mmCIF file of C-alpha atoms in Angstrom:
data_model
loop_
_atom_site.group_PDB
_atom_site.id
_atom_site.type_symbol
_atom_site.label_atom_id
_atom_site.label_comp_id
_atom_site.label_asym_id
_atom_site.label_seq_id
_atom_site.Cartn_x
_atom_site.Cartn_y
_atom_site.Cartn_z
ATOM 1 C CA UNK A 1 -8.643 5.370 7.701
ATOM 2 C CA UNK A 2 -11.624 7.556 8.492
ATOM 3 C CA UNK A 3 -9.959 10.506 6.690
ATOM 4 C CA UNK A 4 -11.581 11.013 2.904
ATOM 5 C CA UNK A 5 -8.809 10.790 0.295
ATOM 6 C CA UNK A 6 -8.297 10.594 -3.401
ATOM 7 C CA UNK A 7 -5.494 11.047 -5.921
ATOM 8 C CA UNK A 8 -4.623 14.765 -5.905
ATOM 9 C CA UNK A 9 -6.552 15.218 -2.733
ATOM 10 C CA UNK A 10 -4.627 13.579 -0.043
ATOM 11 C CA UNK A 11 -4.036 16.532 2.108
ATOM 12 C CA UNK A 12 -5.763 15.665 5.121
ATOM 13 C CA UNK A 13 -4.017 12.242 5.464
ATOM 14 C CA UNK A 14 -0.720 13.896 4.676
ATOM 15 C CA UNK A 15 -1.483 16.368 7.521
ATOM 16 C CA UNK A 16 -2.066 13.643 9.781
ATOM 17 C CA UNK A 17 1.203 11.698 8.886
ATOM 18 C CA UNK A 18 3.101 15.239 9.394
ATOM 19 C CA UNK A 19 1.482 15.588 12.877
ATOM 20 C CA UNK A 20 2.451 12.185 13.870
ATOM 21 C CA UNK A 21 5.940 12.715 12.821
ATOM 22 C CA UNK A 22 6.218 15.971 14.701
ATOM 23 C CA UNK A 23 4.890 14.632 17.693
ATOM 24 C CA UNK A 24 7.435 11.841 17.987
ATOM 25 C CA UNK A 25 10.178 14.333 16.740
ATOM 26 C CA UNK A 26 10.996 12.029 13.617
ATOM 27 C CA UNK A 27 12.855 14.033 10.827
ATOM 28 C CA UNK A 28 11.075 14.463 7.603
ATOM 29 C CA UNK A 29 11.085 16.350 4.434
ATOM 30 C CA UNK A 30 8.282 17.133 1.943
ATOM 31 C CA UNK A 31 9.308 17.319 -1.587
ATOM 32 C CA UNK A 32 7.944 19.541 -4.303
ATOM 33 C CA UNK A 33 5.124 17.263 -5.076
ATOM 34 C CA UNK A 34 3.886 16.745 -1.591
ATOM 35 C CA UNK A 35 5.519 13.358 -0.967
ATOM 36 C CA UNK A 36 6.518 12.945 2.623
ATOM 37 C CA UNK A 37 10.080 11.245 3.282
ATOM 38 C CA UNK A 38 10.655 10.492 6.969
ATOM 39 C CA UNK A 39 14.112 9.384 8.132
ATOM 40 C CA UNK A 40 14.974 7.864 11.504
ATOM 41 C CA UNK A 41 18.758 7.017 11.842
ATOM 42 C CA UNK A 42 20.767 6.101 14.968
ATOM 43 C CA UNK A 43 24.239 4.916 14.507
ATOM 44 C CA UNK A 44 26.005 4.700 11.163
ATOM 45 C CA UNK A 45 24.460 5.131 7.650
ATOM 46 C CA UNK A 46 23.790 1.786 6.078
ATOM 47 C CA UNK A 47 24.808 0.745 2.708
ATOM 48 C CA UNK A 48 21.391 -0.925 2.445
ATOM 49 C CA UNK A 49 18.800 1.429 4.534
ATOM 50 C CA UNK A 50 15.235 0.287 4.650
ATOM 51 C CA UNK A 51 12.471 2.432 3.095
ATOM 52 C CA UNK A 52 8.835 1.538 3.805
ATOM 53 C CA UNK A 53 6.665 3.056 0.979
ATOM 54 C CA UNK A 54 2.993 3.329 1.094
ATOM 55 C CA UNK A 55 0.580 5.558 -0.774
ATOM 56 C CA UNK A 56 -1.824 8.333 0.767
ATOM 57 C CA UNK A 57 -4.862 7.989 -1.807
ATOM 58 C CA UNK A 58 -7.612 5.646 -2.799
ATOM 59 C CA UNK A 59 -9.931 5.289 -5.626
ATOM 60 C CA UNK A 60 -12.593 8.036 -5.541
ATOM 61 C CA UNK A 61 -13.734 10.594 -8.014
ATOM 62 C CA UNK A 62 -13.523 14.449 -8.847
ATOM 63 C CA UNK A 63 -16.510 16.487 -10.179
ATOM 64 C CA UNK A 64 -16.334 17.968 -13.614
ATOM 65 C CA UNK A 65 -19.111 19.811 -14.561
ATOM 66 C CA UNK A 66 -22.921 20.764 -13.461
ATOM 67 C CA UNK A 67 -25.039 19.270 -16.571
ATOM 68 C CA UNK A 68 -27.925 16.931 -16.857
ATOM 69 C CA UNK A 69 -27.647 13.720 -19.123
ATOM 70 C CA UNK A 70 -30.170 12.283 -21.771
ATOM 71 C CA UNK A 71 -28.586 8.796 -20.822
ATOM 72 C CA UNK A 72 -29.035 9.333 -17.112
ATOM 73 C CA UNK A 73 -31.881 12.000 -16.709
ATOM 74 C CA UNK A 74 -31.660 12.127 -12.797
ATOM 75 C CA UNK A 75 -27.962 13.275 -13.115
ATOM 76 C CA UNK A 76 -27.094 16.963 -12.566
ATOM 77 C CA UNK A 77 -23.547 16.732 -12.219
ATOM 78 C CA UNK A 78 -20.714 14.626 -13.997
ATOM 79 C CA UNK A 79 -17.490 13.308 -12.301
ATOM 80 C CA UNK A 80 -14.189 11.596 -13.406
ATOM 81 C CA UNK A 81 -13.213 8.415 -11.806
ATOM 82 C CA UNK A 82 -9.722 8.474 -9.972
ATOM 83 C CA UNK A 83 -8.426 4.943 -9.691
ATOM 84 C CA UNK A 84 -9.202 1.350 -10.759
ATOM 85 C CA UNK A 85 -12.788 0.577 -10.178
ATOM 86 C CA UNK A 86 -14.561 -2.005 -12.971
ATOM 87 C CA UNK A 87 -17.433 -0.806 -14.765
ATOM 88 C CA UNK A 88 -19.309 -3.767 -13.557
ATOM 89 C CA UNK A 89 -19.160 -2.171 -10.131
ATOM 90 C CA UNK A 90 -20.380 1.177 -11.246
ATOM 91 C CA UNK A 91 -23.782 0.067 -12.709
ATOM 92 C CA UNK A 92 -25.560 0.053 -9.218
ATOM 93 C CA UNK A 93 -26.846 3.404 -7.706
ATOM 94 C CA UNK A 94 -24.461 4.364 -4.822
ATOM 95 C CA UNK A 95 -24.535 6.988 -2.164
ATOM 96 C CA UNK A 96 -21.618 9.399 -2.269
ATOM 97 C CA UNK A 97 -20.219 12.386 -0.325
ATOM 98 C CA UNK A 98 -18.639 15.335 -2.110
ATOM 99 C CA UNK A 99 -16.735 18.010 -0.332
ATOM 100 C CA UNK A 100 -17.253 21.610 -1.462
ATOM 101 C CA UNK A 101 -14.002 23.681 -1.432
ATOM 102 C CA UNK A 102 -12.648 20.223 -0.518
ATOM 103 C CA UNK A 103 -13.519 20.958 3.134
ATOM 104 C CA UNK A 104 -14.260 17.674 4.713
ATOM 105 C CA UNK A 105 -15.994 18.880 7.558
ATOM 106 C CA UNK A 106 -19.130 19.923 5.340
ATOM 107 C CA UNK A 107 -19.899 17.000 2.956
ATOM 108 C CA UNK A 108 -22.732 17.293 0.581
ATOM 109 C CA UNK A 109 -24.471 13.836 0.151
ATOM 110 C CA UNK A 110 -26.022 12.529 -3.071
ATOM 111 C CA UNK A 111 -25.721 9.370 -5.357
ATOM 112 C CA UNK A 112 -23.973 8.060 -8.217
ATOM 113 C CA UNK A 113 -26.747 7.213 -10.722
ATOM 114 C CA UNK A 114 -24.629 5.793 -13.631
ATOM 115 C CA UNK A 115 -21.362 5.530 -15.294
ATOM 116 C CA UNK A 116 -19.864 5.299 -18.889
ATOM 117 C CA UNK A 117 -16.336 4.462 -20.137
ATOM 118 C CA UNK A 118 -15.122 7.116 -22.461
ATOM 119 C CA UNK A 119 -12.075 5.711 -24.312
ATOM 120 C CA UNK A 120 -10.398 3.016 -22.078
ATOM 121 C CA UNK A 121 -10.908 1.426 -18.774
ATOM 122 C CA UNK A 122 -9.175 4.227 -16.840
ATOM 123 C CA UNK A 123 -11.327 6.957 -18.451
ATOM 124 C CA UNK A 124 -14.779 6.706 -16.743
ATOM 125 C CA UNK A 125 -17.308 9.449 -16.481
ATOM 126 C CA UNK A 126 -19.838 9.194 -13.522
ATOM 127 C CA UNK A 127 -22.981 10.642 -13.211
ATOM 128 C CA UNK A 128 -24.303 12.237 -10.029
ATOM 129 C CA UNK A 129 -27.305 13.396 -8.439
ATOM 130 C CA UNK A 130 -27.488 15.916 -5.663
ATOM 131 C CA UNK A 131 -30.655 17.430 -4.357
ATOM 132 C CA UNK A 132 -28.734 20.377 -2.893
ATOM 133 C CA UNK A 133 -25.752 21.368 -4.641
ATOM 134 C CA UNK A 134 -25.017 24.785 -3.589
ATOM 135 C CA UNK A 135 -21.252 25.238 -3.156
ATOM 136 C CA UNK A 136 -20.224 22.494 -5.404
ATOM 137 C CA UNK A 137 -17.621 23.318 -7.981
ATOM 138 C CA UNK A 138 -15.549 21.300 -10.687
ATOM 139 C CA UNK A 139 -12.458 19.877 -8.892
ATOM 140 C CA UNK A 140 -14.279 19.005 -5.710
ATOM 141 C CA UNK A 141 -13.431 15.500 -4.622
ATOM 142 C CA UNK A 142 -15.975 12.907 -3.460
ATOM 143 C CA UNK A 143 -15.963 9.483 -1.984
ATOM 144 C CA UNK A 144 -18.205 6.449 -1.709
ATOM 145 C CA UNK A 145 -20.522 6.782 1.336
ATOM 146 C CA UNK A 146 -19.451 3.655 3.129
ATOM 147 C CA UNK A 147 -18.232 2.567 6.519
ATOM 148 C CA UNK A 148 -15.315 4.947 7.669
ATOM 149 C CA UNK A 149 -13.954 2.361 10.446
ATOM 150 C CA UNK A 150 -15.430 -0.722 12.176
ATOM 151 C CA UNK A 151 -13.817 -3.662 14.147
ATOM 152 C CA UNK A 152 -16.078 -6.768 13.687
ATOM 153 C CA UNK A 153 -15.404 -10.491 13.900
ATOM 154 C CA UNK A 154 -11.745 -10.006 13.910
ATOM 155 C CA UNK A 155 -11.603 -7.835 10.882
ATOM 156 C CA UNK A 156 -10.865 -4.177 10.308
ATOM 157 C CA UNK A 157 -13.529 -2.653 8.001
ATOM 158 C CA UNK A 158 -13.321 0.590 6.355
ATOM 159 C CA UNK A 159 -13.779 2.513 3.080
ATOM 160 C CA UNK A 160 -10.068 2.912 2.616
ATOM 161 C CA UNK A 161 -7.712 0.182 3.722
ATOM 162 C CA UNK A 162 -5.749 0.420 0.344
ATOM 163 C CA UNK A 163 -3.531 1.980 1.161
ATOM 164 C CA UNK A 164 -3.741 3.857 4.571
ATOM 165 C CA UNK A 165 -3.090 0.617 6.302
ATOM 166 C CA UNK A 166 0.219 0.637 4.513
ATOM 167 C CA UNK A 167 0.695 4.437 5.703
ATOM 168 C CA UNK A 168 -0.278 3.272 9.359
ATOM 169 C CA UNK A 169 2.070 0.376 9.331
ATOM 170 C CA UNK A 170 5.026 2.579 8.259
ATOM 171 C CA UNK A 171 4.182 5.136 10.799
ATOM 172 C CA UNK A 172 4.067 2.387 13.637
ATOM 173 C CA UNK A 173 7.405 0.846 12.661
ATOM 174 C CA UNK A 174 8.845 4.540 12.879
ATOM 175 C CA UNK A 175 7.309 5.038 16.241
ATOM 176 C CA UNK A 176 8.548 1.802 17.755
ATOM 177 C CA UNK A 177 12.267 2.161 16.497
ATOM 178 C CA UNK A 178 12.431 5.756 17.613
ATOM 179 C CA UNK A 179 10.771 5.070 20.904
ATOM 180 C CA UNK A 180 13.303 2.193 21.722
ATOM 181 C CA UNK A 181 16.269 4.186 20.371
ATOM 182 C CA UNK A 182 17.078 1.452 18.104
ATOM 183 C CA UNK A 183 20.344 1.444 16.120
ATOM 184 C CA UNK A 184 19.003 1.409 12.565
ATOM 185 C CA UNK A 185 18.533 3.399 9.489
ATOM 186 C CA UNK A 186 15.026 3.586 8.390
ATOM 187 C CA UNK A 187 12.990 5.645 5.980
ATOM 188 C CA UNK A 188 9.124 5.838 5.515
ATOM 189 C CA UNK A 189 7.991 7.317 2.360
ATOM 190 C CA UNK A 190 4.347 8.523 1.876
ATOM 191 C CA UNK A 191 3.429 8.983 -1.711
ATOM 192 C CA UNK A 192 0.560 10.569 -3.620
ATOM 193 C CA UNK A 193 -1.471 9.801 -6.696
ATOM 194 C CA UNK A 194 -0.540 6.240 -6.745
ATOM 195 C CA UNK A 195 -4.108 5.065 -7.914
ATOM 196 C CA UNK A 196 -3.941 7.056 -11.147
ATOM 197 C CA UNK A 197 -0.502 5.451 -12.226
ATOM 198 C CA UNK A 198 1.911 5.351 -9.361
ATOM 199 C CA UNK A 199 2.864 8.992 -10.023
ATOM 200 C CA UNK A 200 4.241 10.252 -6.524
ATOM 201 C CA UNK A 201 6.495 7.147 -6.204
ATOM 202 C CA UNK A 202 8.081 7.674 -9.691
ATOM 203 C CA UNK A 203 8.839 11.297 -8.793
ATOM 204 C CA UNK A 204 10.454 10.362 -5.523
ATOM 205 C CA UNK A 205 12.561 7.970 -7.270
ATOM 206 C CA UNK A 206 13.456 10.314 -10.257
ATOM 207 C CA UNK A 207 14.744 12.909 -7.540
ATOM 208 C CA UNK A 208 16.976 10.398 -5.959
ATOM 209 C CA UNK A 209 15.609 11.173 -2.451
ATOM 210 C CA UNK A 210 16.585 7.916 -1.192
ATOM 211 C CA UNK A 211 20.308 6.585 -1.253
ATOM 212 C CA UNK A 212 21.006 4.276 -4.253
ATOM 213 C CA UNK A 213 21.426 1.212 -2.246
ATOM 214 C CA UNK A 214 18.193 1.424 -0.199
ATOM 215 C CA UNK A 215 15.893 -1.530 0.139
ATOM 216 C CA UNK A 216 12.574 -0.325 -0.789
ATOM 217 C CA UNK A 217 9.585 -2.278 0.738
ATOM 218 C CA UNK A 218 6.427 -1.509 -0.820
ATOM 219 C CA UNK A 219 3.501 -1.717 1.552
ATOM 220 C CA UNK A 220 0.078 -2.618 0.054
ATOM 221 C CA UNK A 221 -3.240 -3.929 0.922
ATOM 222 C CA UNK A 222 -3.517 -6.370 -1.925
ATOM 223 C CA UNK A 223 -6.472 -8.415 -2.986
ATOM 224 C CA UNK A 224 -6.862 -11.945 -1.737
ATOM 225 C CA UNK A 225 -5.791 -14.681 -4.091
ATOM 226 C CA UNK A 226 -5.119 -18.310 -3.665
ATOM 227 C CA UNK A 227 -2.218 -18.872 -1.187
ATOM 228 C CA UNK A 228 -2.792 -15.319 0.226
ATOM 229 C CA UNK A 229 -5.333 -16.224 2.883
ATOM 230 C CA UNK A 230 -6.971 -13.579 5.291
ATOM 231 C CA UNK A 231 -6.045 -14.464 8.911
ATOM 232 C CA UNK A 232 -2.910 -16.443 7.937
ATOM 233 C CA UNK A 233 -0.508 -13.687 8.389
ATOM 234 C CA UNK A 234 0.889 -10.719 6.128
ATOM 235 C CA UNK A 235 2.332 -11.764 2.745
ATOM 236 C CA UNK A 236 5.960 -11.263 1.947
ATOM 237 C CA UNK A 237 5.143 -10.272 -1.586
ATOM 238 C CA UNK A 238 7.734 -11.815 -4.311
ATOM 239 C CA UNK A 239 6.240 -9.918 -7.195
ATOM 240 C CA UNK A 240 3.175 -8.261 -8.624
ATOM 241 C CA UNK A 241 1.374 -8.287 -11.898
ATOM 242 C CA UNK A 242 4.391 -6.642 -13.863
ATOM 243 C CA UNK A 243 7.596 -7.650 -11.928
ATOM 244 C CA UNK A 244 9.309 -10.323 -9.850
ATOM 245 C CA UNK A 245 11.014 -8.626 -6.905
ATOM 246 C CA UNK A 246 14.367 -8.703 -5.436
ATOM 247 C CA UNK A 247 15.539 -11.637 -3.211
ATOM 248 C CA UNK A 248 18.287 -9.371 -1.775
ATOM 249 C CA UNK A 249 15.751 -6.941 -0.532
ATOM 250 C CA UNK A 250 13.286 -9.876 0.440
ATOM 251 C CA UNK A 251 16.020 -11.160 2.881
ATOM 252 C CA UNK A 252 15.467 -8.295 5.139
ATOM 253 C CA UNK A 253 11.887 -9.484 5.593
ATOM 254 C CA UNK A 254 12.854 -13.090 5.809
ATOM 255 C CA UNK A 255 15.159 -12.923 8.605
ATOM 256 C CA UNK A 256 12.400 -10.871 10.510
ATOM 257 C CA UNK A 257 9.943 -13.459 9.688
ATOM 258 C CA UNK A 258 12.087 -16.150 10.879
ATOM 259 C CA UNK A 259 12.415 -14.676 14.361
ATOM 260 C CA UNK A 260 8.514 -13.996 14.451
ATOM 261 C CA UNK A 261 7.378 -17.549 13.177
ATOM 262 C CA UNK A 262 9.635 -19.162 15.845
ATOM 263 C CA UNK A 263 7.434 -17.188 18.346
ATOM 264 C CA UNK A 264 4.310 -18.597 16.670
ATOM 265 C CA UNK A 265 3.480 -15.842 14.319
ATOM 266 C CA UNK A 266 1.853 -16.514 10.823
ATOM 267 C CA UNK A 267 3.599 -15.059 7.936
ATOM 268 C CA UNK A 268 2.808 -15.896 4.154
ATOM 269 C CA UNK A 269 5.090 -15.673 0.983
ATOM 270 C CA UNK A 270 3.298 -15.360 -2.310
ATOM 271 C CA UNK A 271 3.282 -13.957 -5.770
ATOM 272 C CA UNK A 272 0.511 -11.180 -5.517
ATOM 273 C CA UNK A 273 -0.481 -10.651 -9.240
ATOM 274 C CA UNK A 274 -3.751 -8.844 -8.586
ATOM 275 C CA UNK A 275 -2.157 -5.438 -9.331
ATOM 276 C CA UNK A 276 1.131 -3.478 -9.689
ATOM 277 C CA UNK A 277 2.500 -1.686 -6.878
ATOM 278 C CA UNK A 278 5.271 0.798 -5.998
ATOM 279 C CA UNK A 279 7.969 -1.918 -5.865
ATOM 280 C CA UNK A 280 7.724 -2.053 -9.794
ATOM 281 C CA UNK A 281 8.339 1.553 -10.107
ATOM 282 C CA UNK A 282 11.240 1.243 -7.753
ATOM 283 C CA UNK A 283 12.733 -1.464 -9.780
ATOM 284 C CA UNK A 284 12.318 0.457 -13.128
ATOM 285 C CA UNK A 285 14.094 3.505 -11.449
ATOM 286 C CA UNK A 286 17.004 1.377 -10.428
ATOM 287 C CA UNK A 287 16.360 0.602 -6.894
ATOM 288 C CA UNK A 288 16.305 -2.865 -5.061
ATOM 289 C CA UNK A 289 12.732 -3.612 -3.957
ATOM 290 C CA UNK A 290 10.537 -6.064 -2.319
ATOM 291 C CA UNK A 291 6.982 -5.879 -0.956
ATOM 292 C CA UNK A 292 4.796 -6.758 2.141
ATOM 293 C CA UNK A 293 0.996 -7.067 1.493
ATOM 294 C CA UNK A 294 -1.884 -7.210 3.729
ATOM 295 C CA UNK A 295 -4.564 -9.758 2.302
ATOM 296 C CA UNK A 296 -7.544 -7.473 1.276
ATOM 297 C CA UNK A 297 -11.218 -8.232 0.907
ATOM 298 C CA UNK A 298 -13.346 -6.097 -1.369
ATOM 299 C CA UNK A 299 -10.282 -4.690 -3.057
ATOM 300 C CA UNK A 300 -11.093 -1.200 -4.343
ATOM 301 C CA UNK A 301 -14.375 -1.582 -2.639
ATOM 302 C CA UNK A 302 -15.325 -4.125 -5.157
ATOM 303 C CA UNK A 303 -17.419 -6.979 -3.502
ATOM 304 C CA UNK A 304 -18.181 -10.380 -5.215
ATOM 305 C CA UNK A 305 -21.947 -9.102 -5.807
ATOM 306 C CA UNK A 306 -20.722 -6.366 -7.966
ATOM 307 C CA UNK A 307 -21.747 -3.786 -5.232
ATOM 308 C CA UNK A 308 -19.424 -1.208 -3.540
ATOM 309 C CA UNK A 309 -18.476 -2.165 0.075
ATOM 310 C CA UNK A 310 -15.992 -1.320 2.670
ATOM 311 C CA UNK A 311 -12.653 -3.027 2.276
ATOM 312 C CA UNK A 312 -11.588 -5.265 4.951
ATOM 313 C CA UNK A 313 -8.438 -7.013 6.488
ATOM 314 C CA UNK A 314 -7.932 -9.417 9.228
ATOM 315 C CA UNK A 315 -6.704 -7.673 12.452
ATOM 316 C CA UNK A 316 -4.155 -10.175 13.244
ATOM 317 C CA UNK A 317 -2.676 -9.797 9.590
ATOM 318 C CA UNK A 318 -2.004 -6.291 10.323
ATOM 319 C CA UNK A 319 -0.430 -6.462 13.842
ATOM 320 C CA UNK A 320 1.749 -9.124 12.781
ATOM 321 C CA UNK A 321 2.818 -7.121 9.658
ATOM 322 C CA UNK A 322 3.676 -4.141 11.728
ATOM 323 C CA UNK A 323 5.499 -6.410 14.253
ATOM 324 C CA UNK A 324 7.716 -7.741 10.989
ATOM 325 C CA UNK A 325 8.440 -4.264 9.895
ATOM 326 C CA UNK A 326 9.745 -3.330 13.353
ATOM 327 C CA UNK A 327 11.620 -6.498 13.487
ATOM 328 C CA UNK A 328 13.167 -5.778 9.959
ATOM 329 C CA UNK A 329 14.283 -2.455 11.098
ATOM 330 C CA UNK A 330 15.878 -3.842 14.185
ATOM 331 C CA UNK A 331 17.800 -6.443 12.327
ATOM 332 C CA UNK A 332 18.808 -4.669 8.963
ATOM 333 C CA UNK A 333 22.090 -3.402 10.414
ATOM 334 C CA UNK A 334 22.966 -7.177 10.753
ATOM 335 C CA UNK A 335 21.942 -8.284 7.212
ATOM 336 C CA UNK A 336 25.340 -9.164 5.777
ATOM 337 C CA UNK A 337 26.158 -11.114 8.961
ATOM 338 C CA UNK A 338 22.761 -12.695 8.834
ATOM 339 C CA UNK A 339 22.923 -13.935 5.354
ATOM 340 C CA UNK A 340 26.478 -15.479 5.922
ATOM 341 C CA UNK A 341 25.085 -17.278 8.980
ATOM 342 C CA UNK A 342 21.990 -18.736 6.921
ATOM 343 C CA UNK A 343 24.350 -19.578 4.043
ATOM 344 C CA UNK A 344 26.498 -21.625 6.548
ATOM 345 C CA UNK A 345 23.491 -23.169 8.005
ATOM 346 C CA UNK A 346 22.058 -24.147 4.884
ATOM 347 C CA UNK A 347 25.294 -25.465 3.221
ATOM 348 C CA UNK A 348 25.197 -28.989 2.043
ATOM 349 C CA UNK A 349 26.832 -31.518 4.460
ATOM 350 C CA UNK A 350 30.148 -32.889 3.506
ATOM 351 C CA UNK A 351 29.155 -36.369 3.649
ATOM 352 C CA UNK A 352 26.490 -35.673 0.836
ATOM 353 C CA UNK A 353 29.256 -33.954 -1.236
ATOM 354 C CA UNK A 354 31.343 -37.109 -0.850
ATOM 355 C CA UNK A 355 28.717 -39.605 -1.597
ATOM 356 C CA UNK A 356 27.902 -37.720 -4.722
ATOM 357 C CA UNK A 357 31.520 -37.814 -5.722
ATOM 358 C CA UNK A 358 31.922 -41.488 -5.015
ATOM 359 C CA UNK A 359 28.804 -42.472 -6.924
ATOM 360 C CA UNK A 360 30.000 -40.627 -9.988
ATOM 361 C CA UNK A 361 32.135 -43.609 -10.616
ATOM 362 C CA UNK A 362 29.070 -45.699 -11.316
ATOM 363 C CA UNK A 363 28.098 -43.598 -14.354
ATOM 364 C CA UNK A 364 29.296 -44.625 -17.746
ATOM 365 C CA UNK A 365 28.941 -41.376 -19.379
ATOM 366 C CA UNK A 366 32.094 -41.099 -21.593
#
């Protein structure tokens, strides 16, 4: 999560993912758009393999031109916001880092001194001030100058939790099953440009890079809501702002959750309507989809006091979420059997059926 990233500028995160996959000899391909599709398989191909999907970008900005502004006289550069940050959170001055030539080893520090919505909430112009701007060019990307990574009071704090926490969870699930030699059929898909419209995910599905019957699990750090409390476990996500997800796909997480909760783990289940995620894109493209969310504080860096702050998740939520994905991968070859077993276990007792039948005689319904 310390790696700077933005829509269209995810190369350092993607390089870290590729290095990880190579180290553990997990097969992968990179599509023409830079999305990474890893695939671990041992045993037969499954009718319904699992695919863990997470995006590699986070709201940030891109320089557009070196110019002054009558509205913000201190500014000497303008930038375009990439991702969903509300105007109310862009009214305070904010320290920033920009990377000349998109080289993250030599950042130039400055500050955002203002913002203006041009023609819609997703088209926001930022005004920047740099005391030393040598080497800066239009197209260079920048980030808020916030905490890279910190563990404090049981929470993980970082500038980017959404969605590098999902990326990391998918990587760790792949690592676990590959190290154990688990018999399963597991994909992990690392997408680009989610924050500007779920672009990478849509292109993965359009290219049919996953089998048609795949259960797609969208991984997200998603804003806390009533019923989705930090420290009470990861959230099996039944839907987002746009869609209700698939019970069929969710069952893959439910049977894993049943195993973990029997061991004392905390896992929540909730509609997370704070935003739209890649599960919605999967559904629109004809895939069966569900989601897992880590309850997120300061979503998109937007703190309650309208300042920009590091995001945070509870470390126990993260650990349990990773274990849940690993267990779902182990159990996925048994999904059909498990569903039959659960149906049998939850069938109505015959004595209640008989009583219902017998009491029907007391009804005078014609």
